[in-house]
Every structure is written in C-alpha cells, then in structure tokens.
Short mmCIF file of C-alpha atoms and ligand atoms in Angstrom, two decimals:
data_model
loop_
_atom_site.label_atom_id
_atom_site.label_comp_id
_atom_site.label_asym_id
_atom_site.label_seq_id
_atom_site.Cartn_x
_atom_site.Cartn_y
_atom_site.Cartn_z
CA MET X 1 10.59 4.19 -16.56
CA ILE X 2 7.93 3.10 -19.03
CA THR X 3 9.53 2.66 -22.42
CA ALA X 4 7.79 3.16 -25.73
CA GLN X 5 8.81 -0.34 -26.85
CA ALA X 6 6.90 -1.84 -23.92
CA ALA X 7 3.63 -0.63 -25.44
CA ASP X 8 4.17 -2.18 -28.83
CA LYS X 9 5.24 -5.65 -28.04
CA SER X 10 2.81 -8.33 -26.97
CA LEU X 11 2.89 -8.78 -23.22
CA ASP X 12 2.63 -12.53 -23.53
CA ILE X 13 -0.32 -12.89 -21.18
CA GLN X 14 -2.89 -14.16 -23.67
CA GLY X 15 -5.18 -16.76 -22.07
CA LYS X 16 -3.98 -15.97 -18.54
CA ASP X 17 -6.15 -15.25 -15.53
CA PHE X 18 -5.95 -11.83 -13.87
CA LEU X 19 -6.66 -12.53 -10.21
CA THR X 20 -3.88 -10.50 -8.58
CA LEU X 21 -1.00 -8.33 -9.79
CA ALA X 22 1.27 -10.61 -7.74
CA ASP X 23 1.14 -13.06 -10.68
CA PHE X 24 2.56 -10.51 -13.16
CA SER X 25 6.05 -9.13 -13.67
CA LYS X 26 7.02 -5.50 -13.35
CA ASN X 27 7.50 -5.34 -17.12
CA THR X 28 4.06 -6.75 -17.82
CA ILE X 29 2.40 -4.32 -15.40
CA LEU X 30 4.28 -1.34 -16.89
CA GLY X 31 3.46 -2.67 -20.35
CA LEU X 32 -0.25 -2.70 -19.48
CA VAL X 33 -0.02 0.87 -18.18
CA GLN X 34 1.73 1.98 -21.36
CA LYS X 35 -0.74 0.14 -23.55
CA ALA X 36 -3.62 1.74 -21.64
CA ARG X 37 -2.14 5.20 -22.31
CA LYS X 38 -1.93 4.47 -26.04
CA MET X 39 -5.42 3.00 -26.18
CA LYS X 40 -6.80 5.95 -24.20
CA ASN X 41 -5.29 8.41 -26.68
CA ALA X 42 -6.68 6.46 -29.62
CA SER X 43 -10.10 6.21 -27.98
CA LEU X 44 -10.25 9.95 -27.26
CA LEU X 45 -9.58 10.53 -30.96
CA GLY X 46 -12.44 8.18 -31.80
CA LYS X 47 -9.98 5.59 -33.10
CA ASP X 48 -10.64 2.52 -31.00
CA SER X 49 -9.32 -0.67 -32.54
CA LYS X 50 -11.91 -3.39 -33.02
CA SER X 51 -9.49 -6.01 -31.75
CA LEU X 52 -12.16 -7.82 -29.72
CA ASN X 53 -14.56 -8.18 -32.62
CA GLY X 54 -17.08 -10.93 -31.81
CA LYS X 55 -15.62 -11.64 -28.34
CA ILE X 56 -17.96 -11.97 -25.37
CA LEU X 57 -17.19 -11.20 -21.73
CA GLY X 58 -19.40 -12.82 -19.07
CA MET X 59 -19.58 -10.63 -15.95
CA ILE X 60 -20.71 -12.33 -12.72
CA PHE X 61 -21.67 -9.98 -9.90
CA GLU X 62 -22.35 -11.02 -6.33
CA LYS X 63 -21.90 -7.44 -5.06
CA PRO X 64 -23.05 -4.07 -6.46
CA SER X 65 -20.93 -2.01 -8.86
CA THR X 66 -21.03 1.17 -10.90
CA ARG X 67 -17.50 1.62 -12.30
CA THR X 68 -16.45 -1.99 -12.73
CA ARG X 69 -19.67 -3.07 -14.39
CA VAL X 70 -20.04 -0.14 -16.74
CA SER X 71 -16.36 0.23 -17.66
CA PHE X 72 -15.99 -3.46 -18.53
CA GLU X 73 -19.18 -3.50 -20.57
CA ALA X 74 -18.44 -0.21 -22.35
CA GLY X 75 -14.83 -1.28 -22.96
CA MET X 76 -15.90 -4.54 -24.60
CA ILE X 77 -18.35 -2.70 -26.84
CA GLN X 78 -15.78 -0.04 -27.81
CA LEU X 79 -13.37 -2.79 -28.88
CA GLY X 80 -15.99 -4.52 -31.02
CA GLY X 81 -17.10 -7.18 -28.54
CA SER X 82 -19.96 -7.47 -26.09
CA ALA X 83 -20.56 -8.25 -22.43
CA LEU X 84 -23.22 -10.10 -20.45
CA TYR X 85 -24.22 -8.92 -16.97
CA LEU X 86 -24.84 -12.00 -14.86
CA ASN X 87 -26.22 -11.38 -11.38
CA SER X 88 -25.24 -14.38 -9.29
CA ASN X 89 -28.75 -14.51 -7.79
CA ASP X 90 -30.11 -15.19 -11.26
CA LEU X 91 -27.58 -17.94 -12.01
CA GLN X 92 -27.84 -21.52 -10.79
CA ILE X 93 -24.63 -20.88 -8.82
CA GLY X 94 -26.88 -18.83 -6.51
CA ARG X 95 -28.84 -22.00 -5.74
CA GLY X 96 -25.97 -24.39 -5.27
CA GLU X 97 -24.56 -25.33 -8.68
CA THR X 98 -20.85 -25.82 -8.14
CA VAL X 99 -18.23 -23.27 -9.09
CA ALA X 100 -16.43 -25.95 -11.13
CA ASP X 101 -19.54 -26.84 -13.15
CA THR X 102 -20.29 -23.16 -13.73
CA ALA X 103 -16.73 -22.62 -14.97
CA LYS X 104 -16.86 -25.54 -17.39
CA VAL X 105 -20.21 -24.48 -18.84
CA LEU X 106 -19.47 -20.76 -19.19
CA SER X 107 -16.14 -21.58 -20.85
CA GLN X 108 -18.11 -22.86 -23.84
CA TYR X 109 -20.29 -19.77 -24.22
CA VAL X 110 -18.06 -16.79 -23.58
CA ASP X 111 -14.41 -15.81 -24.19
CA ALA X 112 -13.59 -14.54 -20.70
CA ILE X 113 -15.24 -14.19 -17.30
CA MET X 114 -15.04 -11.18 -15.02
CA ILE X 115 -16.26 -11.84 -11.49
CA ARG X 116 -16.96 -9.68 -8.43
CA THR X 117 -17.61 -11.67 -5.28
CA PHE X 118 -16.68 -12.13 -1.61
CA SER X 119 -14.31 -15.10 -1.45
CA HIS X 120 -11.01 -14.89 -3.31
CA GLY X 121 -10.74 -18.67 -3.02
CA MET X 122 -13.96 -19.02 -5.01
CA VAL X 123 -12.44 -16.96 -7.84
CA GLU X 124 -9.31 -19.12 -7.78
CA GLU X 125 -11.53 -22.19 -8.05
CA LEU X 126 -13.44 -20.67 -10.95
CA ALA X 127 -10.16 -19.91 -12.71
CA LEU X 128 -8.87 -23.42 -12.07
CA HIS X 129 -11.85 -25.02 -13.80
CA ALA X 130 -12.41 -22.46 -16.59
CA ASP X 131 -10.65 -22.84 -19.95
CA ILE X 132 -10.85 -19.10 -20.53
CA PRO X 133 -9.31 -16.09 -18.75
CA VAL X 134 -10.91 -15.17 -15.43
CA ILE X 135 -10.59 -11.55 -14.29
CA ASN X 136 -10.97 -10.51 -10.67
CA GLY X 137 -13.41 -7.58 -10.56
CA LEU X 138 -12.99 -7.37 -6.73
CA THR X 139 -12.93 -9.92 -3.96
CA ASP X 140 -12.60 -9.39 -0.21
CA LEU X 141 -8.85 -9.86 -0.70
CA TYR X 142 -7.89 -7.97 -3.87
CA HIS X 143 -9.06 -5.39 -6.43
CA PRO X 144 -6.35 -5.62 -9.11
CA CYS X 145 -8.25 -3.80 -11.89
CA GLN X 146 -8.51 -0.80 -9.60
CA ALA X 147 -4.77 -0.87 -8.87
CA LEU X 148 -3.98 -1.00 -12.58
CA ALA X 149 -6.09 2.12 -13.20
CA ASP X 150 -4.43 3.74 -10.18
CA LEU X 151 -0.97 3.18 -11.66
CA LEU X 152 -2.14 4.68 -14.96
CA THR X 153 -3.53 7.72 -13.15
CA ILE X 154 -0.42 8.25 -11.04
CA TYR X 155 1.77 7.96 -14.14
CA GLU X 156 -0.38 10.52 -15.97
CA VAL X 157 -0.35 12.98 -13.09
CA LYS X 158 3.22 12.58 -11.85
CA GLY X 159 5.02 11.42 -15.00
CA ARG X 160 6.62 8.50 -13.17
CA LEU X 161 5.89 5.74 -10.68
CA GLU X 162 9.25 4.73 -9.29
CA GLY X 163 10.38 6.45 -6.12
CA LEU X 164 7.11 8.25 -5.38
CA LYS X 165 5.64 8.19 -1.89
CA LEU X 166 2.06 6.92 -1.81
CA VAL X 167 0.21 7.07 1.49
CA TYR X 168 -3.03 5.16 2.03
CA ALA X 169 -4.99 6.09 5.14
CA GLY X 170 -7.84 3.88 6.29
CA ASP X 171 -8.89 0.26 6.20
CA GLY X 172 -6.34 -2.43 5.27
CA ASN X 173 -8.81 -3.87 2.78
CA ASN X 174 -8.91 -5.28 -0.77
CA VAL X 175 -8.01 -1.91 -2.34
CA ALA X 176 -5.10 -1.45 0.09
CA HIS X 177 -3.89 -5.00 -0.61
CA SER X 178 -3.83 -4.48 -4.38
CA LEU X 179 -2.11 -1.11 -4.00
CA MET X 180 0.58 -2.77 -1.88
CA ILE X 181 1.28 -5.35 -4.56
CA ALA X 182 1.11 -2.79 -7.37
CA ALA X 183 3.43 -0.31 -5.64
CA ALA X 184 5.93 -3.00 -4.70
CA LYS X 185 6.00 -4.36 -8.25
CA VAL X 186 6.70 -1.00 -9.87
CA GLY X 187 9.08 0.44 -7.27
CA MET X 188 6.77 2.97 -5.63
CA ASN X 189 7.01 3.49 -1.86
CA LEU X 190 3.78 2.92 0.03
CA THR X 191 2.83 3.57 3.62
CA ILE X 192 -0.47 2.20 4.83
CA ALA X 193 -1.81 3.93 7.93
CA ALA X 194 -4.55 1.84 9.54
CA PRO X 195 -5.98 1.52 13.06
CA PRO X 196 -4.75 -1.39 15.19
CA GLY X 197 -6.68 -4.49 14.20
CA TYR X 198 -7.52 -3.12 10.72
CA GLU X 199 -4.09 -3.35 9.15
CA PRO X 200 -3.61 -5.22 5.85
CA GLN X 201 -3.18 -8.98 6.11
CA GLU X 202 0.30 -10.17 7.16
CA LYS X 203 0.57 -12.51 4.18
CA VAL X 204 -0.07 -9.66 1.73
CA LEU X 205 2.45 -7.44 3.52
CA ALA X 206 5.06 -10.21 3.37
CA LEU X 207 4.43 -10.68 -0.35
CA ALA X 208 4.62 -6.93 -1.03
CA LYS X 209 7.84 -6.60 0.95
CA GLN X 210 9.32 -9.48 -1.04
CA PHE X 211 8.44 -7.79 -4.37
CA GLY X 212 9.67 -4.48 -2.96
CA LYS X 213 13.11 -5.97 -2.39
CA GLU X 214 13.41 -6.51 -6.15
CA THR X 215 12.39 -2.97 -7.10
CA GLY X 216 13.61 -0.94 -4.12
CA ALA X 217 10.04 -0.08 -3.05
CA GLU X 218 9.50 0.36 0.66
CA ILE X 219 6.14 -0.98 1.79
CA GLU X 220 5.26 -0.29 5.39
CA VAL X 221 2.26 -0.37 7.69
CA VAL X 222 1.86 2.10 10.55
CA ASN X 223 -0.92 3.27 12.86
CA SER X 224 -0.53 7.06 12.67
CA ALA X 225 -2.09 8.69 9.61
CA ILE X 226 -0.61 12.10 10.28
CA GLU X 227 2.92 10.75 10.64
CA ALA X 228 2.50 8.61 7.52
CA ALA X 229 1.30 11.58 5.45
CA ALA X 230 4.55 13.54 5.86
CA GLY X 231 6.01 14.24 2.42
CA ALA X 232 3.43 12.18 0.54
CA ASP X 233 3.19 12.59 -3.26
CA ILE X 234 -0.19 10.88 -3.24
CA LEU X 235 -2.84 10.55 -0.53
CA TYR X 236 -5.26 7.68 -1.10
CA THR X 237 -8.23 6.41 0.84
CA ASP X 238 -11.18 4.06 0.49
CA VAL X 239 -14.43 3.50 2.37
CA TRP X 240 -14.21 2.48 6.02
CA THR X 241 -16.98 -0.09 5.56
CA SER X 242 -16.59 -2.35 2.55
CA MET X 243 -19.35 -4.29 0.84
CA GLY X 244 -20.39 -7.14 3.11
CA GLN X 245 -19.35 -5.31 6.34
CA GLU X 246 -22.44 -3.11 6.65
CA GLN X 247 -23.34 -4.47 10.11
CA GLU X 248 -20.00 -3.08 11.44
CA ASN X 249 -20.64 0.41 10.09
CA ALA X 250 -21.35 2.27 13.39
CA GLU X 251 -18.33 0.72 15.11
CA ARG X 252 -16.06 1.48 12.14
CA LEU X 253 -17.13 5.15 12.00
CA GLU X 254 -15.79 5.52 15.54
CA ILE X 255 -12.59 3.49 15.04
CA PHE X 256 -11.52 5.20 11.79
CA LYS X 257 -12.38 8.83 12.57
CA SER X 258 -8.75 9.94 13.00
CA TYR X 259 -7.90 8.49 9.55
CA GLN X 260 -9.98 10.94 7.53
CA VAL X 261 -8.13 12.57 4.64
CA ASN X 262 -8.77 16.24 5.41
CA ALA X 263 -6.98 19.60 5.29
CA GLN X 264 -4.86 18.72 8.33
CA LEU X 265 -3.59 15.50 6.75
CA ALA X 266 -3.09 17.19 3.38
CA ALA X 267 -0.98 19.90 5.05
CA ALA X 268 1.55 17.20 6.00
CA ALA X 269 1.82 15.96 2.38
CA LYS X 270 3.88 17.58 -0.37
CA GLN X 271 2.48 20.87 -1.66
CA ASP X 272 1.69 19.30 -5.02
CA TYR X 273 0.16 16.13 -3.56
CA THR X 274 -2.55 14.29 -5.50
CA PHE X 275 -5.64 12.83 -3.85
CA LEU X 276 -6.99 9.49 -5.07
CA HIS X 277 -10.00 7.38 -4.05
CA CYS X 278 -11.28 4.28 -5.82
CA LEU X 279 -14.90 5.46 -5.25
CA PRO X 280 -17.67 5.21 -4.17
CA ALA X 281 -16.77 7.88 -1.56
CA HIS X 282 -18.45 8.99 1.65
CA ARG X 283 -17.76 12.69 2.11
CA GLY X 284 -17.36 13.52 5.80
CA GLU X 285 -16.22 9.99 6.60
CA GLU X 286 -12.97 8.77 4.99
CA VAL X 287 -12.49 12.05 3.09
CA ALA X 288 -13.50 15.66 3.69
CA ALA X 289 -15.56 17.19 0.90
CA ASP X 290 -13.05 20.01 0.31
CA ILE X 291 -10.33 17.44 -0.41
CA ILE X 292 -12.19 15.11 -2.78
CA ASP X 293 -13.82 18.06 -4.55
CA GLY X 294 -10.69 20.24 -4.35
CA SER X 295 -7.96 21.07 -6.83
CA HIS X 296 -5.58 18.22 -5.81
CA SER X 297 -8.19 15.53 -6.43
CA ALA X 298 -7.82 13.28 -9.48
CA VAL X 299 -10.61 10.87 -8.54
CA PHE X 300 -12.67 11.29 -11.72
CA GLN X 301 -9.63 10.91 -13.97
CA GLN X 302 -8.89 7.80 -11.89
CA ALA X 303 -12.44 6.45 -12.33
CA GLY X 304 -12.27 7.18 -16.06
CA ASN X 305 -9.02 5.28 -16.27
CA ARG X 306 -10.75 2.08 -15.15
CA LEU X 307 -12.10 1.94 -18.72
CA HIS X 308 -8.73 2.42 -20.40
CA ALA X 309 -6.72 0.13 -18.12
CA GLN X 310 -9.27 -2.66 -18.55
CA LYS X 311 -9.39 -2.25 -22.33
CA ALA X 312 -5.62 -2.76 -22.38
CA LEU X 313 -6.00 -5.78 -20.11
CA LEU X 314 -8.83 -7.32 -22.15
CA SER X 315 -7.03 -6.84 -25.43
CA GLU X 316 -3.95 -8.63 -24.04
CA LEU X 317 -5.76 -11.49 -22.26
CA LEU X 318 -8.09 -12.16 -25.21
N1 CP M 401 -14.02 1.38 -7.64
C1 CP M 401 -14.93 0.44 -7.98
O1 CP M 401 -14.62 -0.74 -8.15
O2 CP M 401 -16.19 0.92 -8.12
P1 CP M 401 -17.53 0.06 -8.30
O3 CP M 401 -17.79 -0.63 -6.97
O4 CP M 401 -18.58 1.07 -8.64
O5 CP M 401 -17.32 -0.94 -9.39
N1 NVA M 402 -13.23 -1.66 -0.36
C1 NVA M 402 -14.42 -1.39 -1.10
C2 NVA M 402 -14.08 -1.08 -2.53
C3 NVA M 402 -15.24 -0.73 -3.39
C4 NVA M 402 -14.83 -0.47 -4.82
C5 NVA M 402 -15.36 -2.57 -1.01
O1 NVA M 402 -14.89 -3.71 -1.09
O2 NVA M 402 -16.56 -2.36 -0.84
#
C-alpha cells in the first residue's frame, strides 16, 4: 500500500547514485512512485515546482534513445533546470580518456550525470569516481528508470502493486532484470517466460528471489509463455534484439517466435489484463499489432510516465 505520508517526507536519497533498484528499499521505491503521482498531477495542472532551479544534468549516450533522452531533458527544464546531451563519440571518453578522469571533470561542471551505455561495470566505475549522483539510463544489465515508470503505470491502472501477477514474455534482458528487482522489492509476483539460453542472469534471479522473500513476491523463470500467461494481471514484453545485438537479429527472430504477445497469449491472461512494453516496439515480432494498439494496452501512458517518474527521482537525488 502506498501511503500519503510516503509522498511528503524526504526519501533520504539525496546525493545517491541510481544504478539499480536493488540499492533502494521498498519504502523508498514506493515513495518515489507516490511522489511521481503527485508531481504528475501538479504538472498536468501546469503547476510544476521549480525545485531544480539552476541545476544541470549531463546526459552521456553511447546508444540511441527517444524516451530516455527527451524525458530527462524535458523533466529538467520543467523543474527549472537544464540538461546537456553528450554523445560519447563527441567526448574524449570516446577516444580513450578514462572513465575516472571523465567522472572527476564532469563532477565540477554539472550536478548529476545520466548515462546510457553497454557495460554496467563502466557505470559503476563512473559513479565511484564522480562526486555527484550518477543515474543509469540503461546498461546491458539494467534499466531501472524504466522499471520505476512501470511501477507508476501499474499502480495507476490497477490501484495496487502487491500481489499482482506480472508476466514478461521474451528476452531475459536489461528490462526483464530491472522488472525482476522492482517486482520483488514491492511484493508483486513476476513470471519471466524466456527461451532456453535467453533466460535472465542467474545472479539477478538470485537477488530478486532474496528480495522477494522479504515482501512475499514470487519471482520465477520458465520456458513456456502460454503456461506463464495463465491468470496474468499484466503482460509485458520488450524487443527480441536489444541495442548492440543487431548481428543476432535473424537468429533471434526464429528463436523467440513462440514468445509473441498475441491474442492467443492474451486469452490465457485475466480478462482485464493490461499490456505493457517499454518501447520501441516491433509489431509482428514481440507483440501483435492488435495487442499493442488494442484496448488493453497502456504503453503510451507508460512511456509518458518516464517523464514523471524521473522528475520525482531527480528532485530527490538533487
Ligand atoms: N524505453 C526506453 O528506454 O526508450 P528509449 O530507448 O527511446 O530511451
Ligand atoms: N532491451 C532494449 C530496451 C530498449 C529501451 C535494449 O536494450 O535495446
């Protein structure tokens, strides 16, 4: 249950890095969701607070982005601050300057760094050497900002998080990993259905199961999408080929074809199931067009919530 008090008190995460939800308590995560709801309401009434007046977010991108880039930049501006888009190819880091040196220098120019890259270890190293908060805007391992917006969306649509059954069909990737941690932390049951060899990493599963023990969330990984979907409150999927895996695309199309979220899979879910996808989506691959564009889909509300969840996060970290 998300209490009203949770939204008003400081979450005590000022100055912290946001690399994975595993580093945050259930109360902090629920507090961020609640704060995001309040800030969303205020924003829709044209009453954004200017709490980040004069603050600057540096945003390093080593992979493409639509939602993450634009929602972080727009969010900073709405709260009175600003953001710098830094393509890693245009930075000296792209020609061999060390991560540590980059961290120490940027710490003197900006108030926080958001980074999207391949290696999660590189982001940990950046955070270790930076004196300012570092936010993970997606690595090959985790996508915590997405999971935060997903929790906000599920709460809005279902009115609760605890005890729901979330089913993710597809690749055991960064988005799946962050969902596992998020669900386990808040007490939501999650079944990941992935083909053999494409399941989530064992270490992430072990971590999620450990968090799940504290909240009663059951986190499991199976190979059959249709069996997993039975009684689902939420069906979730992501691309079969993530950024950086493009050379595996043809092979993956073949391996994942029985994991498509389509009418057959949806028929196994609850009648009032909700469909989510972090986007970008490939209609006809991981999701059928009639599902993502159908009446159960909340994918654009979910994409919109990236803005609100991150504004709550930024205002707490800064
Ligand atoms: N979902 C998400 O992170 O989208 P972008 O790749 O467009 O940022
Ligand atoms: N798993 C996808 C998510 C994109 C937002 C990727 O890493 O490309």
